[in-house]
PDB file of C-alpha atoms in Angstrom:
ATOM      1  CA  MET A   1       7.187 -10.437 -28.550  1.00 39.00           C
ATOM      2  CA  SER A   2       5.790 -10.115 -25.025  1.00 39.00           C
ATOM      3  CA  THR A   3       5.990  -7.086 -22.785  1.00 41.00           C
ATOM      4  CA  SER A   4       6.591  -7.614 -19.082  1.00 45.00           C
ATOM      5  CA  CYS A   5       4.822  -5.659 -16.340  1.00 49.00           C
ATOM      6  CA  ALA A   6       8.055  -3.943 -15.406  1.00 46.00           C
ATOM      7  CA  GLU A   7       8.403  -2.466 -18.899  1.00 49.00           C
ATOM      8  CA  LYS A   8       4.907  -0.949 -18.691  1.00 60.00           C
ATOM      9  CA  ARG A   9       5.566   0.871 -15.428  1.00 58.00           C
ATOM     10  CA  ARG A  10       6.214   4.602 -15.422  1.00 69.00           C
ATOM     11  CA  HIS A  11       8.251   4.602 -12.198  1.00 66.00           C
ATOM     12  CA  PRO A  12      10.634   2.121 -10.556  1.00 72.00           C
ATOM     13  CA  ARG A  13       9.316   0.140  -7.578  1.00 79.00           C
ATOM     14  CA  ILE A  14      10.948  -0.341  -4.201  1.00 80.00           C
ATOM     15  CA  ASP A  15      10.126  -3.184  -1.831  1.00 84.00           C
ATOM     16  CA  THR A  16       8.289  -2.165   1.336  1.00 81.00           C
ATOM     17  CA  ALA A  17       6.455  -3.921   4.140  1.00 82.00           C
ATOM     18  CA  ASN A  18       4.240  -1.390   5.915  1.00 83.00           C
ATOM     19  CA  LEU A  19       0.993  -2.084   7.712  1.00 88.00           C
ATOM     20  CA  VAL A  20      -1.845   0.117   6.462  1.00 92.00           C
ATOM     21  CA  GLY A  21      -5.525   0.566   7.041  1.00 94.00           C
ATOM     22  CA  TYR A  22      -7.796   1.012   4.061  1.00 96.00           C
ATOM     23  CA  ILE A  23     -11.275   2.304   3.331  1.00 96.00           C
ATOM     24  CA  LEU A  24     -12.839   1.068   0.093  1.00 96.00           C
ATOM     25  CA  TYR A  25     -15.383   3.040  -1.969  1.00 97.00           C
ATOM     26  CA  ASN A  26     -17.552   2.243  -4.990  1.00 95.00           C
ATOM     27  CA  LYS A  27     -17.817   4.392  -8.136  1.00 94.00           C
ATOM     28  CA  GLN A  28     -20.469   6.543  -6.451  1.00 96.00           C
ATOM     29  CA  ARG A  29     -17.904   7.212  -3.700  1.00 92.00           C
ATOM     30  CA  GLN A  30     -19.934   5.358  -1.079  1.00 96.00           C
ATOM     31  CA  LYS A  31     -17.969   3.467   1.590  1.00 97.00           C
ATOM     32  CA  ILE A  32     -18.326  -0.273   1.000  1.00 97.00           C
ATOM     33  CA  ASP A  33     -15.571  -1.870   3.108  1.00 96.00           C
ATOM     34  CA  GLN A  34     -12.574  -1.275   5.319  1.00 96.00           C
ATOM     35  CA  GLY A  35      -9.755  -3.349   6.687  1.00 96.00           C
ATOM     36  CA  LYS A  36      -6.019  -3.754   7.095  1.00 96.00           C
ATOM     37  CA  GLY A  37      -3.236  -4.909   4.835  1.00 95.00           C
ATOM     38  CA  ARG A  38       0.403  -4.347   4.088  1.00 93.00           C
ATOM     39  CA  THR A  39       2.339  -2.781   1.282  1.00 91.00           C
ATOM     40  CA  LEU A  40       4.625  -5.011  -0.765  1.00 93.00           C
ATOM     41  CA  ASN A  41       6.126  -2.421  -3.068  1.00 91.00           C
ATOM     42  CA  LEU A  42       5.807   1.265  -3.789  1.00 88.00           C
ATOM     43  CA  SER A  43       6.505   3.757  -6.570  1.00 86.00           C
ATOM     44  CA  GLN A  44       5.857   7.437  -7.213  1.00 83.00           C
ATOM     45  CA  SER A  45       2.541   6.553  -8.836  1.00 86.00           C
ATOM     46  CA  GLY A  46       1.183   3.654  -6.778  1.00 90.00           C
ATOM     47  CA  VAL A  47       1.492   0.771  -4.382  1.00 92.00           C
ATOM     48  CA  LEU A  48       0.979  -2.999  -4.337  1.00 94.00           C
ATOM     49  CA  LEU A  49      -1.178  -3.934  -1.361  1.00 95.00           C
ATOM     50  CA  GLU A  50      -1.609  -7.407   0.183  1.00 96.00           C
ATOM     51  CA  THR A  51      -4.895  -8.150   1.983  1.00 97.00           C
ATOM     52  CA  LYS A  52      -6.809 -11.180   3.255  1.00 96.00           C
ATOM     53  CA  LYS A  53      -9.828 -10.325   1.073  1.00 95.00           C
ATOM     54  CA  PRO A  54     -10.160  -8.872  -2.420  1.00 95.00           C
ATOM     55  CA  LEU A  55     -10.574  -5.120  -2.774  1.00 95.00           C
ATOM     56  CA  GLN A  56     -13.605  -5.037  -5.025  1.00 92.00           C
ATOM     57  CA  GLY A  57     -14.263  -1.338  -5.334  1.00 93.00           C
ATOM     58  CA  ALA A  58     -13.289   1.639  -7.437  1.00 95.00           C
ATOM     59  CA  PHE A  59     -11.391   3.850  -4.997  1.00 95.00           C
ATOM     60  CA  VAL A  60      -9.422   3.328  -1.812  1.00 94.00           C
ATOM     61  CA  VAL A  61      -8.005   5.548   0.913  1.00 93.00           C
ATOM     62  CA  LEU A  62      -4.859   4.174   2.554  1.00 90.00           C
ATOM     63  CA  VAL A  63      -4.018   5.283   6.083  1.00 87.00           C
ATOM     64  CA  THR A  64      -0.717   4.800   7.890  1.00 82.00           C
ATOM     65  CA  MET A  65       1.287   6.491  10.622  1.00 72.00           C
ATOM     66  CA  ASP A  66       4.490   8.405   9.983  1.00 69.00           C
ATOM     67  CA  LEU A  67       7.475   8.156  12.340  1.00 64.00           C
ATOM     68  CA  ASP A  68       6.105  11.043  14.418  1.00 70.00           C
ATOM     69  CA  GLY A  69       2.810   9.214  15.013  1.00 73.00           C
ATOM     70  CA  LYS A  70       0.860  11.485  12.651  1.00 78.00           C
ATOM     71  CA  LYS A  71      -1.816   9.916  10.432  1.00 83.00           C
ATOM     72  CA  VAL A  72      -0.961  10.023   6.740  1.00 82.00           C
ATOM     73  CA  LYS A  73      -3.639   9.357   4.116  1.00 86.00           C
ATOM     74  CA  VAL A  74      -3.506   8.909   0.360  1.00 88.00           C
ATOM     75  CA  LYS A  75      -6.281   8.341  -2.170  1.00 92.00           C
ATOM     76  CA  GLY A  76      -6.007   5.778  -4.930  1.00 94.00           C
ATOM     77  CA  ARG A  77      -7.828   4.038  -7.735  1.00 96.00           C
ATOM     78  CA  VAL A  78      -8.038   0.242  -7.590  1.00 96.00           C
ATOM     79  CA  ALA A  79      -6.210  -0.825 -10.762  1.00 95.00           C
ATOM     80  CA  ASN A  80      -6.392  -4.619 -10.304  1.00 95.00           C
ATOM     81  CA  THR A  81      -6.887  -7.339  -7.701  1.00 95.00           C
ATOM     82  CA  ARG A  82      -5.721 -10.948  -7.938  1.00 96.00           C
ATOM     83  CA  LEU A  83      -5.273 -13.922  -5.648  1.00 97.00           C
ATOM     84  CA  SER A  84      -1.699 -14.946  -4.925  1.00 96.00           C
ATOM     85  CA  PRO A  85      -1.526 -18.765  -4.901  1.00 94.00           C
ATOM     86  CA  GLU A  86       1.741 -18.641  -2.904  1.00 94.00           C
ATOM     87  CA  THR A  87       0.315 -16.707   0.053  1.00 93.00           C
ATOM     88  CA  ASN A  88      -3.439 -17.219  -0.425  1.00 96.00           C
ATOM     89  CA  CYS A  89      -3.780 -13.432  -0.010  1.00 97.00           C
ATOM     90  CA  TYR A  90      -5.036 -10.848  -2.472  1.00 97.00           C
ATOM     91  CA  LEU A  91      -2.694  -8.482  -4.271  1.00 97.00           C
ATOM     92  CA  THR A  92      -4.166  -5.158  -5.318  1.00 96.00           C
ATOM     93  CA  GLY A  93      -2.482  -2.568  -7.477  1.00 95.00           C
ATOM     94  CA  VAL A  94      -3.455   0.945  -6.375  1.00 95.00           C
ATOM     95  CA  GLU A  95      -2.749   4.004  -8.526  1.00 94.00           C
ATOM     96  CA  PHE A  96      -2.394   7.181  -6.467  1.00 91.00           C
ATOM     97  CA  ILE A  97      -4.816  10.022  -7.251  1.00 92.00           C
ATOM     98  CA  GLY A  98      -5.347  13.402  -5.652  1.00 80.00           C
ATOM     99  CA  PRO A  99      -2.948  16.165  -4.663  1.00 78.00           C
ATOM    100  CA  ARG A 100       0.705  15.456  -5.452  1.00 80.00           C
ATOM    101  CA  THR A 101       1.820  16.715  -2.026  1.00 79.00           C
ATOM    102  CA  GLU A 102      -0.483  14.166  -0.349  1.00 75.00           C
ATOM    103  CA  GLN A 103       1.036  11.402  -2.482  1.00 76.00           C
ATOM    104  CA  LEU A 104       4.587  12.446  -1.655  1.00 80.00           C
ATOM    105  CA  ASP A 105       3.818  12.634   2.089  1.00 79.00           C
ATOM    106  CA  VAL A 106       2.653   9.016   2.167  1.00 78.00           C
ATOM    107  CA  ILE A 107       5.535   7.791  -0.019  1.00 77.00           C
ATOM    108  CA  VAL A 108       8.035   9.441   2.331  1.00 79.00           C
ATOM    109  CA  ALA A 109       6.248   7.984   5.392  1.00 78.00           C
ATOM    110  CA  PHE A 110       6.277   4.460   3.894  1.00 75.00           C
ATOM    111  CA  VAL A 111       9.948   4.619   2.906  1.00 78.00           C
ATOM    112  CA  LYS A 112      11.126   6.071   6.231  1.00 79.00           C
ATOM    113  CA  ALA A 113       9.192   3.481   8.258  1.00 75.00           C
ATOM    114  CA  TYR A 114      10.498   0.647   6.089  1.00 74.00           C
ATOM    115  CA  HIS A 115      14.117   1.787   6.375  1.00 72.00           C
ATOM    116  CA  ARG A 116      13.810   2.336  10.125  1.00 75.00           C
ATOM    117  CA  ARG A 117      12.557  -1.248  10.613  1.00 70.00           C
ATOM    118  CA  LYS A 118      15.187  -2.638   8.236  1.00 71.00           C
ATOM    119  CA  HIS A 119      17.973  -0.783  10.070  1.00 70.00           C
ATOM    120  CA  ALA A 120      16.650  -1.960  13.466  1.00 70.00           C
ATOM    121  CA  ILE A 121      16.606  -5.574  12.269  1.00 69.00           C
ATOM    122  CA  GLN A 122      20.167  -5.324  10.943  1.00 70.00           C
ATOM    123  CA  ASN A 123      21.309  -3.946  14.313  1.00 71.00           C
ATOM    124  CA  ASN A 124      19.234  -6.447  16.323  1.00 69.00           C
ATOM    125  CA  THR A 125      17.303  -3.595  17.931  1.00 58.00           C
ATOM    126  CA  ALA A 126      13.995  -4.304  16.233  1.00 50.00           C
ATOM    127  CA  PRO A 127      10.895  -3.942  18.382  1.00 50.00           C
ATOM    128  CA  THR A 128       8.708  -6.977  18.835  1.00 47.00           C
ATOM    129  CA  ALA A 129       6.979  -7.993  15.638  1.00 43.00           C
ATOM    130  CA  GLU A 130       3.834  -6.129  14.689  1.00 47.00           C
ATOM    131  CA  PRO A 131       0.704  -8.259  14.975  1.00 42.00           C
ATOM    132  CA  PRO A 132      -0.484  -9.692  11.690  1.00 43.00           C
ATOM    133  CA  TYR A 133      -3.357  -7.837  10.089  1.00 46.00           C
ATOM    134  CA  SER A 134      -6.755  -9.427  10.142  1.00 44.00           C
ATOM    135  CA  ASN A 135      -9.989  -8.868   8.268  1.00 43.00           C
TER     136      ASN A 135
END
């Protein structure tokens, strides 16, 4: 009997599509890379991130803007990274770590931004498309 990924998850996932910046660190907590990506889905405990290059580190700090233009940061542990043959991009599972309030702030920012864009698209009032991320 096989167990699917969904059955192993502690929290349900919601689809998102938010642009984020990231800073990647090694196990010694030294900065080793930075770049941009986008979230694909989100839960209370983590996020699935799509990037043009693999995130080969131990820890990551994700940075995004909330609807008020304030920077929101969350720390995470890189759980896994794999190449998606469909998009030729890398998918990285990030498990949130650090203060719970920090985690909730970024989850709320991601969800609000996603729903605002979705609502704007449905009402044909969406701003021009955000530029694709590049690394």
